């Protein structure tokens, strides 16, 4: 358990321009004062992150979020009410106070209100908005436990394993001058299911293709990747075990059962009961583990493409080497 003194100390570090790794319900973040460009630069340096990839700003409540945007559309208020605190990031034109380094020079800023108790306490102690990417080296697997945080920083707050386990869903809003555009677009799949967003918005929500005009700069094709090559297949049944040869191969699949007897050196199920929300919570942890177990190849099987399964498949696709 983190003491109040630990939280206050980390808040002081943030206010003083330092960098703090902290838990959120999605993944661990690497935070700095979002209003302090030099502090934010330390985060880019620690992650070796390219400066074209904008950061998400974290605040403890919706009013603090609204203060970071130039205007707040009614639909953003509705989504805030429905999904905050939680794994949803909303991108809107930014207030002047946000320095360009946070947004990679874009005129918009992504903001979210995390639900994790430690994140909430830290943000209140800091008293400043906190810009935080996931606390992994750029392109690597996101950390879902304090032990996974392997980048330089001033403090690491250990809040245990993350409950959601994949990053927040990022959404953008249509330009008010374009009445034909869909009101909301998903820029990155994540911990809030598209179906849940659609039920609040009341219409289908498109998902931006990487490279599209609205797409997130962070939607790189190769991302979230282990060092071990990862190969993604639609169905394990279609894999001929003879083709695995005498390589040491680990299987990562939803339930694991179908891989028994196929010669895998390790089999890891994301959720033995096939629950996609549970699977999302375990995804990065299992990827970290299989990356360390000394196999030549990780064979991953796609999961059903609905609910959080869509975010899981998105991460597996980006982790795949070919
Ligand atoms: O769950 C999360 O979102 C975690 C935790 C720490 O909050 N954070 C996270 O940050 O995943 P990061 O830096 O790994 O991913 C942020 C992504 C960017 O790569 C980009 O895709 C999108 O959010 N993003 C941020 N600001 C944006 C903007 N102004 N316009 C478009 N996309 C933006
Ligand atoms: Mg990341």
Short mmCIF file of C-alpha atoms and ligand atoms in Angstrom, two decimals:
data_model
loop_
_atom_site.label_atom_id
_atom_site.label_comp_id
_atom_site.label_asym_id
_atom_site.label_seq_id
_atom_site.Cartn_x
_atom_site.Cartn_y
_atom_site.Cartn_z
CA UNK A 1 0.00 0.00 0.00
CA UNK A 2 1.21 3.47 -0.84
CA UNK A 3 1.22 5.90 2.05
CA UNK A 4 -0.11 9.43 1.83
CA UNK A 5 3.52 10.58 2.23
CA UNK A 6 4.57 8.60 -0.88
CA UNK A 7 1.77 10.22 -2.88
CA UNK A 8 2.56 13.73 -1.62
CA UNK A 9 6.26 13.20 -2.38
CA UNK A 10 5.46 12.08 -5.94
CA UNK A 11 3.16 15.07 -6.35
CA UNK A 12 6.02 17.36 -5.23
CA UNK A 13 8.35 15.67 -7.75
CA UNK A 14 5.84 16.36 -10.55
CA UNK A 15 5.34 19.99 -9.52
CA UNK A 16 9.13 20.37 -9.34
CA UNK A 17 9.63 19.28 -12.96
CA UNK A 18 10.45 15.60 -12.31
CA UNK A 19 9.17 12.41 -13.91
CA UNK A 20 7.00 9.85 -12.08
CA UNK A 21 5.84 6.42 -13.25
CA UNK A 22 2.36 5.72 -11.89
CA UNK A 23 -0.43 3.17 -12.30
CA UNK A 24 -3.65 3.83 -14.17
CA UNK A 25 -6.40 1.28 -14.78
CA UNK A 26 -5.11 0.82 -18.36
CA UNK A 27 -1.30 0.70 -18.17
CA UNK A 28 1.43 2.44 -16.16
CA UNK A 29 2.11 5.99 -17.32
CA UNK A 30 5.32 8.04 -17.27
CA UNK A 31 4.15 11.43 -16.08
CA UNK A 32 5.41 15.01 -16.09
CA UNK A 33 3.78 18.39 -15.49
CA UNK A 34 1.94 19.03 -18.78
CA UNK A 35 2.36 22.80 -18.40
CA UNK A 36 6.17 22.53 -18.11
CA UNK A 37 7.76 21.94 -21.53
CA UNK A 38 11.15 21.00 -20.05
CA UNK A 39 9.62 18.40 -17.76
CA UNK A 40 7.71 16.93 -20.71
CA UNK A 41 10.94 16.81 -22.74
CA UNK A 42 12.39 14.48 -20.07
CA UNK A 43 9.57 12.03 -20.77
CA UNK A 44 10.32 11.98 -24.51
CA UNK A 45 14.02 11.43 -23.68
CA UNK A 46 13.37 8.66 -21.15
CA UNK A 47 11.26 6.74 -23.67
CA UNK A 48 13.39 7.57 -26.72
CA UNK A 49 10.02 8.59 -28.16
CA UNK A 50 9.86 10.47 -31.46
CA UNK A 51 8.64 14.01 -31.03
CA UNK A 52 5.83 13.55 -33.59
CA UNK A 53 3.88 11.31 -31.20
CA UNK A 54 1.63 13.43 -28.93
CA UNK A 55 1.04 12.70 -25.24
CA UNK A 56 -2.23 12.25 -23.36
CA UNK A 57 -2.87 14.69 -20.50
CA UNK A 58 -4.31 13.26 -17.27
CA UNK A 59 -6.50 15.19 -14.84
CA UNK A 60 -8.54 14.12 -11.80
CA UNK A 61 -12.01 15.23 -12.92
CA UNK A 62 -14.01 16.37 -15.98
CA UNK A 63 -13.93 20.08 -15.08
CA UNK A 64 -10.13 20.01 -15.04
CA UNK A 65 -10.28 18.34 -18.48
CA UNK A 66 -12.70 20.89 -19.92
CA UNK A 67 -10.30 23.68 -18.86
CA UNK A 68 -7.64 22.25 -21.22
CA UNK A 69 -9.79 22.60 -24.35
CA UNK A 70 -10.72 25.74 -26.24
CA UNK A 71 -14.37 24.70 -26.31
CA UNK A 72 -16.29 21.73 -25.01
CA UNK A 73 -18.86 20.28 -27.45
CA UNK A 74 -22.04 18.89 -25.90
CA UNK A 75 -21.13 15.41 -27.12
CA UNK A 76 -17.82 15.52 -25.23
CA UNK A 77 -19.69 16.37 -22.04
CA UNK A 78 -22.04 13.45 -22.66
CA UNK A 79 -19.14 11.05 -23.18
CA UNK A 80 -17.36 12.41 -20.10
CA UNK A 81 -20.45 11.74 -18.04
CA UNK A 82 -20.79 8.22 -19.40
CA UNK A 83 -17.14 7.09 -19.37
CA UNK A 84 -15.07 9.19 -16.96
CA UNK A 85 -13.26 8.33 -14.85
CA UNK A 86 -12.13 5.52 -17.15
CA UNK A 87 -10.20 4.38 -20.23
CA UNK A 88 -11.40 7.01 -22.73
CA UNK A 89 -9.23 9.82 -24.16
CA UNK A 90 -10.92 12.68 -26.02
CA UNK A 91 -9.00 14.82 -28.53
CA UNK A 92 -10.18 18.42 -29.05
CA UNK A 93 -8.67 21.83 -29.92
CA UNK A 94 -6.32 22.78 -27.10
CA UNK A 95 -6.22 25.70 -24.70
CA UNK A 96 -3.20 28.00 -25.06
CA UNK A 97 -1.67 26.84 -21.76
CA UNK A 98 -0.69 23.45 -23.23
CA UNK A 99 2.84 23.67 -24.69
CA UNK A 100 3.43 22.37 -28.20
CA UNK A 101 5.76 19.59 -27.07
CA UNK A 102 2.81 17.82 -25.41
CA UNK A 103 0.78 17.74 -28.63
CA UNK A 104 3.73 17.39 -31.04
CA UNK A 105 2.75 20.73 -32.46
CA UNK A 106 -0.86 19.71 -33.18
CA UNK A 107 -3.62 22.18 -32.37
CA UNK A 108 -5.49 19.48 -30.45
CA UNK A 109 -4.85 17.77 -27.13
CA UNK A 110 -5.92 14.33 -25.88
CA UNK A 111 -7.20 14.38 -22.29
CA UNK A 112 -8.45 11.69 -19.96
CA UNK A 113 -9.59 11.20 -16.37
CA UNK A 114 -8.14 7.90 -15.11
CA UNK A 115 -10.10 5.77 -12.66
CA UNK A 116 -7.22 4.13 -10.76
CA UNK A 117 -7.20 5.19 -7.13
CA UNK A 118 -3.44 5.88 -7.06
CA UNK A 119 -3.66 7.96 -10.26
CA UNK A 120 -6.53 9.94 -8.77
CA UNK A 121 -4.61 10.61 -5.54
CA UNK A 122 -1.43 11.52 -7.42
CA UNK A 123 -3.20 13.95 -9.76
CA UNK A 124 -4.87 15.69 -6.84
CA UNK A 125 -1.56 15.86 -4.94
CA UNK A 126 0.27 17.23 -7.98
CA UNK A 127 -2.32 19.92 -8.62
CA UNK A 128 -1.15 20.20 -12.25
CA UNK A 129 -2.30 18.33 -15.38
CA UNK A 130 0.05 15.40 -16.03
CA UNK A 131 1.19 14.45 -19.53
CA UNK A 132 1.90 10.73 -19.60
CA UNK A 133 2.57 8.15 -22.28
CA UNK A 134 2.75 4.49 -21.36
CA UNK A 135 5.90 3.89 -19.29
CA UNK A 136 7.66 1.61 -21.79
CA UNK A 137 10.55 2.31 -24.13
CA UNK A 138 9.16 3.53 -27.46
CA UNK A 139 7.57 0.75 -29.51
CA UNK A 140 7.90 -1.82 -26.72
CA UNK A 141 5.27 -3.68 -24.71
CA UNK A 142 3.25 -1.44 -22.39
CA UNK A 143 3.74 -1.98 -18.64
CA UNK A 144 0.80 -3.35 -16.66
CA UNK A 145 2.81 -3.85 -13.45
CA UNK A 146 5.34 -1.64 -11.65
CA UNK A 147 8.05 -4.28 -12.33
CA UNK A 148 7.58 -3.74 -16.08
CA UNK A 149 8.58 -0.07 -15.85
CA UNK A 150 12.10 -0.07 -17.29
CA UNK A 151 12.68 3.56 -18.26
CA UNK A 152 14.59 6.17 -16.24
CA UNK A 153 12.44 8.28 -13.90
CA UNK A 154 12.51 9.93 -10.48
CA UNK A 155 9.84 7.79 -8.78
CA UNK A 156 7.84 4.62 -9.51
CA UNK A 157 4.53 4.29 -7.67
CA UNK A 158 3.54 0.64 -7.34
CA UNK A 159 -0.22 0.29 -7.50
CA UNK A 160 -0.32 -3.41 -8.39
CA UNK A 161 -1.48 -4.89 -11.71
CA UNK A 162 -3.64 -2.75 -14.01
CA UNK A 163 -7.26 -3.88 -14.19
CA UNK A 164 -8.06 -2.91 -17.81
CA UNK A 165 -4.66 -3.81 -19.23
CA UNK A 166 -4.82 -2.10 -22.64
CA UNK A 167 -4.48 1.62 -23.27
CA UNK A 168 -7.43 3.99 -23.39
CA UNK A 169 -9.65 4.27 -26.43
CA UNK A 170 -8.82 7.59 -28.16
CA UNK A 171 -11.63 9.48 -29.93
CA UNK A 172 -11.69 12.63 -32.05
CA UNK A 173 -14.64 14.87 -32.91
CA UNK A 174 -15.84 16.19 -36.25
CA UNK A 175 -14.97 19.73 -37.20
CA UNK A 176 -18.19 21.74 -36.59
CA UNK A 177 -17.78 23.24 -40.08
CA UNK A 178 -18.23 19.77 -41.63
CA UNK A 179 -21.87 18.71 -41.04
CA UNK A 180 -21.47 15.50 -43.07
CA UNK A 181 -18.62 14.10 -40.99
CA UNK A 182 -19.41 11.45 -38.36
CA UNK A 183 -19.55 13.25 -34.97
CA UNK A 184 -17.05 10.91 -33.30
CA UNK A 185 -14.22 8.79 -34.73
CA UNK A 186 -12.13 6.21 -32.88
CA UNK A 187 -8.47 7.14 -33.39
CA UNK A 188 -7.11 4.23 -31.35
CA UNK A 189 -8.94 1.11 -30.16
CA UNK A 190 -8.59 0.54 -26.44
CA UNK A 191 -10.14 -0.16 -23.06
CA UNK A 192 -13.56 1.36 -23.77
CA UNK A 193 -15.42 -0.89 -26.23
CA UNK A 194 -16.61 0.75 -29.46
CA UNK A 195 -20.03 -0.83 -28.87
CA UNK A 196 -20.29 0.99 -25.53
CA UNK A 197 -19.44 4.32 -27.18
CA UNK A 198 -21.97 3.66 -29.96
CA UNK A 199 -24.72 3.01 -27.48
CA UNK A 200 -24.17 6.48 -25.99
CA UNK A 201 -23.57 8.34 -29.28
CA UNK A 202 -26.55 6.59 -30.84
CA UNK A 203 -24.91 5.83 -34.19
CA UNK A 204 -22.12 3.74 -35.67
CA UNK A 205 -18.63 5.10 -34.94
CA UNK A 206 -15.97 4.74 -37.64
CA UNK A 207 -12.43 3.66 -36.76
CA UNK A 208 -9.71 5.77 -38.37
CA UNK A 209 -7.28 3.88 -40.58
CA UNK A 210 -3.60 4.51 -39.83
CA UNK A 211 -2.41 7.31 -42.10
CA UNK A 212 -5.91 8.77 -42.50
CA UNK A 213 -6.37 12.49 -42.01
CA UNK A 214 -7.83 12.10 -38.54
CA UNK A 215 -5.64 9.19 -37.49
CA UNK A 216 -3.49 9.45 -34.39
CA UNK A 217 0.16 10.11 -35.12
CA UNK A 218 0.86 7.35 -32.60
CA UNK A 219 -0.90 4.72 -34.69
CA UNK A 220 2.35 3.25 -35.92
CA UNK A 221 2.12 -0.05 -37.67
CA UNK A 222 4.80 -1.74 -35.57
CA UNK A 223 4.23 -1.03 -31.89
CA UNK A 224 3.62 -2.81 -28.59
CA UNK A 225 6.18 -5.33 -29.79
CA UNK A 226 8.16 -7.98 -27.90
CA UNK A 227 11.78 -8.58 -28.91
CA UNK A 228 10.94 -12.15 -29.80
CA UNK A 229 9.33 -12.40 -33.27
CA UNK A 230 5.56 -12.69 -32.99
CA UNK A 231 3.49 -14.31 -35.70
CA UNK A 232 -0.28 -13.78 -35.76
CA UNK A 233 -2.71 -16.33 -37.18
CA UNK A 234 -6.49 -16.22 -37.59
CA UNK A 235 -7.09 -19.78 -36.44
CA UNK A 236 -4.70 -22.19 -34.81
CA UNK A 237 -6.41 -25.12 -36.55
CA UNK A 238 -5.02 -23.84 -39.85
CA UNK A 239 -1.41 -24.09 -38.60
CA UNK A 240 0.53 -27.19 -39.67
CA UNK A 241 2.67 -28.20 -36.64
CA UNK A 242 5.32 -29.54 -39.05
CA UNK A 243 5.93 -25.97 -40.25
CA UNK A 244 7.05 -24.94 -36.76
CA UNK A 245 10.05 -27.23 -37.36
CA UNK A 246 12.34 -27.69 -34.39
CA UNK A 247 12.04 -24.10 -33.24
CA UNK A 248 10.98 -23.38 -29.67
CA UNK A 249 7.56 -21.82 -30.06
CA UNK A 250 5.24 -20.34 -27.45
CA UNK A 251 1.51 -20.10 -28.03
CA UNK A 252 -0.50 -17.07 -26.93
CA UNK A 253 -4.23 -17.56 -27.39
CA UNK A 254 -7.52 -16.74 -25.74
CA UNK A 255 -8.20 -20.10 -24.14
CA UNK A 256 -5.11 -22.18 -24.92
CA UNK A 257 -6.94 -25.51 -25.22
CA UNK A 258 -6.65 -26.01 -28.98
CA UNK A 259 -2.84 -25.84 -28.83
CA UNK A 260 -2.33 -28.89 -26.62
CA UNK A 261 -0.36 -31.67 -28.26
CA UNK A 262 1.04 -29.39 -30.99
CA UNK A 263 4.55 -29.25 -29.52
CA UNK A 264 4.52 -25.73 -28.09
CA UNK A 265 7.12 -25.19 -25.35
CA UNK A 266 4.80 -22.75 -23.56
CA UNK A 267 1.06 -22.20 -23.81
CA UNK A 268 -0.46 -19.09 -22.30
CA UNK A 269 -4.21 -18.46 -22.26
CA UNK A 270 -5.41 -14.87 -21.85
CA UNK A 271 -8.64 -16.03 -20.24
CA UNK A 272 -9.44 -19.73 -19.69
CA UNK A 273 -13.17 -18.90 -19.77
CA UNK A 274 -12.81 -16.83 -22.96
CA UNK A 275 -13.77 -13.52 -21.31
CA UNK A 276 -12.37 -10.74 -23.53
CA UNK A 277 -12.26 -8.14 -20.74
CA UNK A 278 -10.20 -10.50 -18.58
CA UNK A 279 -8.06 -11.27 -21.64
CA UNK A 280 -7.30 -7.58 -22.19
CA UNK A 281 -6.19 -7.26 -18.57
CA UNK A 282 -3.62 -10.05 -19.09
CA UNK A 283 -2.44 -9.32 -22.65
CA UNK A 284 0.72 -7.26 -22.02
CA UNK A 285 1.68 -9.24 -18.93
CA UNK A 286 1.60 -12.46 -20.96
CA UNK A 287 3.56 -10.80 -23.79
CA UNK A 288 6.22 -9.65 -21.28
CA UNK A 289 6.41 -13.15 -19.86
CA UNK A 290 6.67 -14.96 -23.21
CA UNK A 291 9.28 -12.45 -24.37
CA UNK A 292 11.49 -13.48 -21.44
CA UNK A 293 11.08 -17.26 -21.65
CA UNK A 294 13.70 -17.84 -24.35
CA UNK A 295 11.59 -19.06 -27.27
CA UNK A 296 12.40 -18.45 -30.95
CA UNK A 297 8.87 -17.46 -31.89
CA UNK A 298 5.61 -16.41 -30.26
CA UNK A 299 2.62 -17.70 -32.19
CA UNK A 300 -0.48 -15.65 -31.37
CA UNK A 301 -4.04 -16.54 -32.32
CA UNK A 302 -6.51 -13.76 -33.04
CA UNK A 303 -9.38 -13.42 -30.55
CA UNK A 304 -13.08 -12.77 -31.36
CA UNK A 305 -13.31 -9.27 -32.83
CA UNK A 306 -15.85 -7.61 -30.57
CA UNK A 307 -15.81 -5.71 -27.26
CA UNK A 308 -12.24 -5.44 -25.94
CA UNK A 309 -11.30 -8.20 -28.41
CA UNK A 310 -10.93 -5.47 -31.03
CA UNK A 311 -8.26 -3.68 -29.00
CA UNK A 312 -6.50 -7.00 -28.29
CA UNK A 313 -6.41 -7.87 -32.02
CA UNK A 314 -5.18 -4.35 -32.82
CA UNK A 315 -2.25 -4.73 -30.37
CA UNK A 316 -1.43 -8.26 -31.60
CA UNK A 317 -1.42 -7.06 -35.21
CA UNK A 318 1.01 -4.25 -34.38
CA UNK A 319 3.22 -6.59 -32.34
CA UNK A 320 3.45 -9.04 -35.25
CA UNK A 321 6.66 -8.83 -37.24
CA UNK A 322 5.14 -9.78 -40.58
O1 LIG B 1 -4.36 4.41 -21.40
C1 LIG B 1 -3.62 5.25 -21.90
O2 LIG B 1 -4.01 6.00 -22.80
C2 LIG B 1 -2.18 5.34 -21.38
C3 LIG B 1 -2.23 5.75 -19.92
C4 LIG B 1 -0.86 6.04 -19.35
O3 LIG B 1 -3.10 6.83 -19.76
N1 LIG B 1 -1.42 6.27 -22.15
C5 LIG B 1 -1.01 6.00 -23.42
O4 LIG B 1 -0.23 6.97 -23.96
O5 LIG B 1 -1.31 5.00 -24.01
P1 LIG B 1 0.64 6.76 -25.27
O6 LIG B 1 1.53 7.94 -25.31
O7 LIG B 1 1.31 5.45 -25.23
O8 LIG B 1 -0.37 6.88 -26.45
C6 LIG B 1 -0.97 8.15 -26.72
C7 LIG B 1 -1.59 8.13 -28.07
C8 LIG B 1 -0.72 8.73 -29.14
O9 LIG B 1 0.22 7.83 -29.64
C9 LIG B 1 -1.76 9.10 -30.16
O10 LIG B 1 -2.11 7.92 -30.86
C10 LIG B 1 -2.94 9.53 -29.30
O11 LIG B 1 -2.75 8.98 -28.05
N2 LIG B 1 -3.03 11.00 -29.19
C11 LIG B 1 -2.62 11.78 -28.16
N3 LIG B 1 -2.84 13.08 -28.44
C12 LIG B 1 -3.40 13.12 -29.67
C13 LIG B 1 -3.83 14.18 -30.53
N4 LIG B 1 -3.74 15.46 -30.17
N5 LIG B 1 -4.35 13.84 -31.73
C14 LIG B 1 -4.44 12.55 -32.10
N6 LIG B 1 -4.04 11.51 -31.34
C15 LIG B 1 -3.52 11.79 -30.14
MG1 LIG B 2 2.26 3.65 -25.63
#
